[in-house]
Amino acid sequence: MQITGDMLIAGGSVRGNAGTLRAFDPARNAEMEPIFGAGDAGDVDRACRLAQAAFDPFRQAPLETRARLLEAIGERILALGDALIERGHAESALPKARLEGERARTVGQLKLFAQLVRDGRWLGATLDSAMPERKPLPRSDLRLQKIPVGPVAVFGASNFPLAFSVAGGDTASALAAGCPVVVKAHPAHLGTSELVGRAIQEAVAECGLPAGVFALVIGAGNAVGEALVAHPAIKAVGFTGSRGGGIALMNIAARRREPIPVYAEMSSINPCFVLPGALAARAEAIATGFVDSLTLGVGQFCTNPGLVVVLDGPDRQAFVEAASKALEKKGAQTMLTAGIASAYRDGVGKRAGVLGVTQVGQGASTDAQHAALPALFATSQSRFLAEAPLEDEIFGPTSLIVTCANVDEMVELAEHIEGQLTATLHMEQSDVELARRLLPTLERKAGRILANGFSTGVEVAHAMVHGGPFPATSDPRSTSVGTLAIERFLRPVCYQDLPSELLPSSVQDDNPLNLWRLRDGTFERR
Ligand code: NAP
């Protein structure tokens, strides 16, 4: 499939005339072909109007068609073959094996959402029978189902060109809910975005759905993204990226005549508490695992362990030495973009200059372009609490070890930190009491709590939560990974005393969809 540099609107290619963009190969430090045409507010308007027009036909199409669409997208992504992996590799500098894994995850995620659509439990079908004899007033017949919110704007993530981008978790969950999707292509992987966008466009046509179900727009600068979030047809936004970008979009959404929800996943330093028993039993093993997790994917994971909390003493020293030794073996590698590499170097430079912070480890220099040199810092609990910038995410392979004088300081630190995607406990049986003390705080702070693992692997599953209180995300009630992600794009509607011929099939008396339903307070399938 050829990359043309066009936007994908109305089932075809549309050349943007508001400037040009080039994709960039960060490892070769070179611009790539072809030239992409940037769109403007007019292009956004057309894509959004078509999405609005497609909304009712799409949501009212049989659930089987919707499930089939998700599967067809996966099949067409696979059919792109090596060309997709080659392009993604060149645009992101991520290893081909990693991108192959990400492709499998993307396709698996689409299949999981197809299963979910067929299962229908997400409809939340609920029936409360009428009580005509009730005194003093009779009760009406009440029936509830969830419907999609409307067209959704998706901003793909730079660090997952496949699994969190054009056909990633936000798009899969929005389409599964029955929402048309308009994607703003991430400038860091324009060609990859077009290839995947064309696969979606073909799948939409194959399933006989209106072309407005999917569009891909391209922007030079913020204007296209701003116009997209401001467009009246858009009813929700999915975003993964920087805290500044997420907050800018939240502000636009809140200022609209009709404010809409923005589900932004932004910033997390993923604290890792190494409790005293674990530190005494396996300081070296934890240090090695931590460094592997820290440097995986050049540290460009939202779940990267950016903060390690330990108690003072000889075991702490053993941990720092082992981590420092393991880090020496990790070479500097090319980051996703020149901008991200320069932000990393800037962040690490500033951290080195903070009073009371010392550098305790460094990776090996290489001649890779736009590279991140891994860096490990250490400070005390009191300095950490005093210096707010130490809590800021530095996107890349750097972390801060914070030493606490006693367990009370550890608990105080847990209470102090901002909202997180994850919090990790490394613990032995002897640490259970301290873990129990920390747990209520960590539940308030993080979306996912791990024991004796590393936060960088995020499973796509029913019980996964990839979310958390601000600034990890803009809405702690949601997740952007796993089947629960569909809830972001649904809203409940109650039907009171509607004649049976007007009721949606999910809540009709004879249960034609064979759903599990809550009837008069009891789950049943009949
Ligand atoms: P970003 O700068 O926030 O951009 C993400 C997307 O949002 C891009 O499509 C960008 O498009 C758009 N955007 C950003 N600000 C906008 C605004 N004010 N108005 C309209 N659109 C806007 O993130 P990034 O380029 O992926 O990475 C930069 C930094 O984000 C990293 O250094 C890291 O700190 C953070 N990051 C965090 C995560 C995470 O998972 N937590 C993941 C990736 C990156 P335009 O640039 O075309 O406007």
mmCIF file with all atom_site columns, C-alpha atoms and ligand atoms in Angstrom, residues 21 155-160 184-188 219-227 229 239-249 252 265-268 300-303 335-337 339-341 343-344 393-396 421 466 471-472, ligand 1:
data_model
loop_
_atom_site.group_PDB
_atom_site.id
_atom_site.type_symbol
_atom_site.label_atom_id
_atom_site.label_alt_id
_atom_site.label_comp_id
_atom_site.label_asym_id
_atom_site.label_entity_id
_atom_site.label_seq_id
_atom_site.pdbx_PDB_ins_code
_atom_site.Cartn_x
_atom_site.Cartn_y
_atom_site.Cartn_z
_atom_site.occupancy
_atom_site.B_iso_or_equiv
_atom_site.pdbx_formal_charge
_atom_site.auth_seq_id
_atom_site.auth_comp_id
_atom_site.auth_asym_id
_atom_site.auth_atom_id
_atom_site.pdbx_PDB_model_num
ATOM   1   C CA  . LEU A 1 21  ? 4.869   18.174 7.042  1.00 0.00 ? 21  LEU A CA  1
ATOM   2   C CA  . PHE A 1 155 ? -5.078  11.779 19.635 1.00 0.00 ? 155 PHE A CA  1
ATOM   3   C CA  . GLY A 1 156 ? -2.645  8.886  19.175 1.00 0.00 ? 156 GLY A CA  1
ATOM   4   C CA  . ALA A 1 157 ? 0.418   8.463  21.390 1.00 0.00 ? 157 ALA A CA  1
ATOM   5   C CA  . SER A 1 158 ? 3.951   8.990  20.088 1.00 0.00 ? 158 SER A CA  1
ATOM   6   C CA  . ASN A 1 159 ? 5.336   6.067  22.102 1.00 0.00 ? 159 ASN A CA  1
ATOM   7   C CA  . PHE A 1 160 ? 2.983   3.350  20.790 1.00 0.00 ? 160 PHE A CA  1
ATOM   8   C CA  . LYS A 1 184 ? -5.594  13.383 14.643 1.00 0.00 ? 184 LYS A CA  1
ATOM   9   C CA  . ALA A 1 185 ? -2.430  11.747 13.250 1.00 0.00 ? 185 ALA A CA  1
ATOM   10  C CA  . HIS A 1 186 ? 0.581   12.016 15.571 1.00 0.00 ? 186 HIS A CA  1
ATOM   11  C CA  . PRO A 1 187 ? 3.285   14.008 13.766 1.00 0.00 ? 187 PRO A CA  1
ATOM   12  C CA  . ALA A 1 188 ? 5.913   11.505 14.994 1.00 0.00 ? 188 ALA A CA  1
ATOM   13  C CA  . GLY A 1 219 ? -2.190  19.132 11.326 1.00 0.00 ? 219 GLY A CA  1
ATOM   14  C CA  . ALA A 1 220 ? 0.877   21.353 11.205 1.00 0.00 ? 220 ALA A CA  1
ATOM   15  C CA  . GLY A 1 221 ? 0.902   22.744 14.754 1.00 0.00 ? 221 GLY A CA  1
ATOM   16  C CA  . ASN A 1 222 ? -1.940  22.737 17.259 1.00 0.00 ? 222 ASN A CA  1
ATOM   17  C CA  . ALA A 1 223 ? -4.712  24.288 15.126 1.00 0.00 ? 223 ALA A CA  1
ATOM   18  C CA  . VAL A 1 224 ? -6.197  21.071 13.703 1.00 0.00 ? 224 VAL A CA  1
ATOM   19  C CA  . GLY A 1 225 ? -6.280  19.351 17.098 1.00 0.00 ? 225 GLY A CA  1
ATOM   20  C CA  . GLU A 1 226 ? -7.858  22.437 18.673 1.00 0.00 ? 226 GLU A CA  1
ATOM   21  C CA  . ALA A 1 227 ? -10.529 22.650 15.947 1.00 0.00 ? 227 ALA A CA  1
ATOM   22  C CA  . VAL A 1 229 ? -11.872 19.194 20.140 1.00 0.00 ? 229 VAL A CA  1
ATOM   23  C CA  . PHE A 1 239 ? -5.647  11.501 24.304 1.00 0.00 ? 239 PHE A CA  1
ATOM   24  C CA  . THR A 1 240 ? -2.254  10.116 25.328 1.00 0.00 ? 240 THR A CA  1
ATOM   25  C CA  . GLY A 1 241 ? 0.690   12.486 25.549 1.00 0.00 ? 241 GLY A CA  1
ATOM   26  C CA  . SER A 1 242 ? 2.139   15.305 27.598 1.00 0.00 ? 242 SER A CA  1
ATOM   27  C CA  . ARG A 1 243 ? 0.558   16.923 30.641 1.00 0.00 ? 243 ARG A CA  1
ATOM   28  C CA  . GLY A 1 244 ? 0.628   20.302 28.872 1.00 0.00 ? 244 GLY A CA  1
ATOM   29  C CA  . GLY A 1 245 ? -1.071  18.907 25.752 1.00 0.00 ? 245 GLY A CA  1
ATOM   30  C CA  . GLY A 1 246 ? -3.737  17.059 27.749 1.00 0.00 ? 246 GLY A CA  1
ATOM   31  C CA  . ILE A 1 247 ? -4.545  20.110 29.885 1.00 0.00 ? 247 ILE A CA  1
ATOM   32  C CA  . ALA A 1 248 ? -4.741  22.344 26.778 1.00 0.00 ? 248 ALA A CA  1
ATOM   33  C CA  . LEU A 1 249 ? -7.332  19.999 25.247 1.00 0.00 ? 249 LEU A CA  1
ATOM   34  C CA  . ILE A 1 252 ? -10.794 23.726 25.069 1.00 0.00 ? 252 ILE A CA  1
ATOM   35  C CA  . GLU A 1 265 ? -3.571  9.956  29.904 1.00 0.00 ? 265 GLU A CA  1
ATOM   36  C CA  . MET A 1 266 ? -0.697  12.276 30.681 1.00 0.00 ? 266 MET A CA  1
ATOM   37  C CA  . SER A 1 267 ? 1.945   11.937 33.326 1.00 0.00 ? 267 SER A CA  1
ATOM   38  C CA  . SER A 1 268 ? 3.014   9.382  35.921 1.00 0.00 ? 268 SER A CA  1
ATOM   39  C CA  . GLN A 1 300 ? 9.481   5.747  26.792 1.00 0.00 ? 300 GLN A CA  1
ATOM   40  C CA  . PHE A 1 301 ? 6.638   4.101  28.684 1.00 0.00 ? 301 PHE A CA  1
ATOM   41  C CA  . CYS A 1 302 ? 3.959   5.891  30.645 1.00 0.00 ? 302 CYS A CA  1
ATOM   42  C CA  . THR A 1 303 ? 4.469   3.162  33.270 1.00 0.00 ? 303 THR A CA  1
ATOM   43  C CA  . MET A 1 335 ? 14.379  8.300  21.200 1.00 0.00 ? 335 MET A CA  1
ATOM   44  C CA  . LEU A 1 336 ? 11.079  8.620  19.324 1.00 0.00 ? 336 LEU A CA  1
ATOM   45  C CA  . THR A 1 337 ? 11.640  12.180 18.172 1.00 0.00 ? 337 THR A CA  1
ATOM   46  C CA  . GLY A 1 339 ? 11.972  16.936 20.470 1.00 0.00 ? 339 GLY A CA  1
ATOM   47  C CA  . ILE A 1 340 ? 11.468  14.148 23.010 1.00 0.00 ? 340 ILE A CA  1
ATOM   48  C CA  . ALA A 1 341 ? 15.267  13.549 23.130 1.00 0.00 ? 341 ALA A CA  1
ATOM   49  C CA  . ALA A 1 343 ? 13.228  17.414 26.436 1.00 0.00 ? 343 ALA A CA  1
ATOM   50  C CA  . TYR A 1 344 ? 14.860  14.383 28.104 1.00 0.00 ? 344 TYR A CA  1
ATOM   51  C CA  . GLU A 1 393 ? 7.842   13.082 34.848 1.00 0.00 ? 393 GLU A CA  1
ATOM   52  C CA  . ILE A 1 394 ? 11.025  13.090 32.750 1.00 0.00 ? 394 ILE A CA  1
ATOM   53  C CA  . PHE A 1 395 ? 10.007  10.976 29.767 1.00 0.00 ? 395 PHE A CA  1
ATOM   54  C CA  . GLY A 1 396 ? 12.897  8.554  29.203 1.00 0.00 ? 396 GLY A CA  1
ATOM   55  C CA  . LEU A 1 421 ? -0.945  5.044  36.782 1.00 0.00 ? 421 LEU A CA  1
ATOM   56  C CA  . HIS A 1 466 ? -4.507  1.913  32.947 1.00 0.00 ? 466 HIS A CA  1
ATOM   57  C CA  . PRO A 1 471 ? -2.153  14.056 36.564 1.00 0.00 ? 471 PRO A CA  1
ATOM   58  C CA  . ALA A 1 472 ? -1.941  10.377 35.545 1.00 0.00 ? 472 ALA A CA  1
HETATM 59  P P1  . NAP B 2 .   ? 2.231   15.872 23.029 1.00 0.00 ? 1   NAP B P1  1
HETATM 60  O O1  . NAP B 2 .   ? 3.170   16.967 22.684 1.00 0.00 ? 1   NAP B O1  1
HETATM 61  O O2  . NAP B 2 .   ? 1.328   16.093 24.160 1.00 0.00 ? 1   NAP B O2  1
HETATM 62  O O3  . NAP B 2 .   ? 1.376   15.564 21.702 1.00 0.00 ? 1   NAP B O3  1
HETATM 63  C C1  . NAP B 2 .   ? 0.396   14.545 21.644 1.00 0.00 ? 1   NAP B C1  1
HETATM 64  C C2  . NAP B 2 .   ? -0.635  14.872 20.570 1.00 0.00 ? 1   NAP B C2  1
HETATM 65  O O4  . NAP B 2 .   ? -1.440  15.967 21.001 1.00 0.00 ? 1   NAP B O4  1
HETATM 66  C C3  . NAP B 2 .   ? -0.035  15.283 19.248 1.00 0.00 ? 1   NAP B C3  1
HETATM 67  O O5  . NAP B 2 .   ? -0.864  14.826 18.204 1.00 0.00 ? 1   NAP B O5  1
HETATM 68  C C4  . NAP B 2 .   ? -0.082  16.793 19.297 1.00 0.00 ? 1   NAP B C4  1
HETATM 69  O O6  . NAP B 2 .   ? -0.193  17.277 17.989 1.00 0.00 ? 1   NAP B O6  1
HETATM 70  C C5  . NAP B 2 .   ? -1.344  17.057 20.098 1.00 0.00 ? 1   NAP B C5  1
HETATM 71  N N1  . NAP B 2 .   ? -1.277  18.277 20.906 1.00 0.00 ? 1   NAP B N1  1
HETATM 72  C C6  . NAP B 2 .   ? -0.384  18.528 21.895 1.00 0.00 ? 1   NAP B C6  1
HETATM 73  N N2  . NAP B 2 .   ? -0.638  19.726 22.452 1.00 0.00 ? 1   NAP B N2  1
HETATM 74  C C7  . NAP B 2 .   ? -1.717  20.227 21.813 1.00 0.00 ? 1   NAP B C7  1
HETATM 75  C C8  . NAP B 2 .   ? -2.447  21.437 21.934 1.00 0.00 ? 1   NAP B C8  1
HETATM 76  N N3  . NAP B 2 .   ? -2.115  22.378 22.823 1.00 0.00 ? 1   NAP B N3  1
HETATM 77  N N4  . NAP B 2 .   ? -3.488  21.641 21.115 1.00 0.00 ? 1   NAP B N4  1
HETATM 78  C C9  . NAP B 2 .   ? -3.833  20.715 20.192 1.00 0.00 ? 1   NAP B C9  1
HETATM 79  N N5  . NAP B 2 .   ? -3.159  19.550 20.021 1.00 0.00 ? 1   NAP B N5  1
HETATM 80  C C10 . NAP B 2 .   ? -2.117  19.309 20.818 1.00 0.00 ? 1   NAP B C10 1
HETATM 81  O O7  . NAP B 2 .   ? 2.983   14.520 23.317 1.00 0.00 ? 1   NAP B O7  1
HETATM 82  P P2  . NAP B 2 .   ? 4.141   13.769 22.498 1.00 0.00 ? 1   NAP B P2  1
HETATM 83  O O8  . NAP B 2 .   ? 4.575   14.552 21.305 1.00 0.00 ? 1   NAP B O8  1
HETATM 84  O O9  . NAP B 2 .   ? 3.669   12.418 22.248 1.00 0.00 ? 1   NAP B O9  1
HETATM 85  O O10 . NAP B 2 .   ? 5.324   13.664 23.521 1.00 0.00 ? 1   NAP B O10 1
HETATM 86  C C11 . NAP B 2 .   ? 5.826   14.770 24.181 1.00 0.00 ? 1   NAP B C11 1
HETATM 87  C C12 . NAP B 2 .   ? 5.886   14.475 25.658 1.00 0.00 ? 1   NAP B C12 1
HETATM 88  O O11 . NAP B 2 .   ? 4.654   13.855 26.075 1.00 0.00 ? 1   NAP B O11 1
HETATM 89  C C13 . NAP B 2 .   ? 6.929   13.506 26.087 1.00 0.00 ? 1   NAP B C13 1
HETATM 90  O O12 . NAP B 2 .   ? 8.183   14.115 26.250 1.00 0.00 ? 1   NAP B O12 1
HETATM 91  C C14 . NAP B 2 .   ? 6.353   13.010 27.388 1.00 0.00 ? 1   NAP B C14 1
HETATM 92  O O13 . NAP B 2 .   ? 6.639   13.882 28.415 1.00 0.00 ? 1   NAP B O13 1
HETATM 93  C C15 . NAP B 2 .   ? 4.891   12.985 27.167 1.00 0.00 ? 1   NAP B C15 1
HETATM 94  N N6  . NAP B 2 .   ? 4.334   11.666 26.840 1.00 0.00 ? 1   NAP B N6  1
HETATM 95  C C16 . NAP B 2 .   ? 3.714   10.995 27.828 1.00 0.00 ? 1   NAP B C16 1
HETATM 96  C C17 . NAP B 2 .   ? 3.145   9.765  27.546 1.00 0.00 ? 1   NAP B C17 1
HETATM 97  C C18 . NAP B 2 .   ? 2.419   9.018  28.600 1.00 0.00 ? 1   NAP B C18 1
HETATM 98  O O14 . NAP B 2 .   ? 2.008   7.920  28.308 1.00 0.00 ? 1   NAP B O14 1
HETATM 99  N N7  . NAP B 2 .   ? 2.188   9.541  29.761 1.00 0.00 ? 1   NAP B N7  1
HETATM 100 C C19 . NAP B 2 .   ? 3.227   9.207  26.291 1.00 0.00 ? 1   NAP B C19 1
HETATM 101 C C20 . NAP B 2 .   ? 3.866   9.927  25.285 1.00 0.00 ? 1   NAP B C20 1
HETATM 102 C C21 . NAP B 2 .   ? 4.406   11.166 25.587 1.00 0.00 ? 1   NAP B C21 1
HETATM 103 P P3  . NAP B 2 .   ? 0.563   18.567 17.437 1.00 0.00 ? 1   NAP B P3  1
HETATM 104 O O15 . NAP B 2 .   ? 1.940   18.527 17.989 1.00 0.00 ? 1   NAP B O15 1
HETATM 105 O O16 . NAP B 2 .   ? 0.494   18.410 15.953 1.00 0.00 ? 1   NAP B O16 1
HETATM 106 O O17 . NAP B 2 .   ? -0.276  19.686 17.938 1.00 0.00 ? 1   NAP B O17 1
#
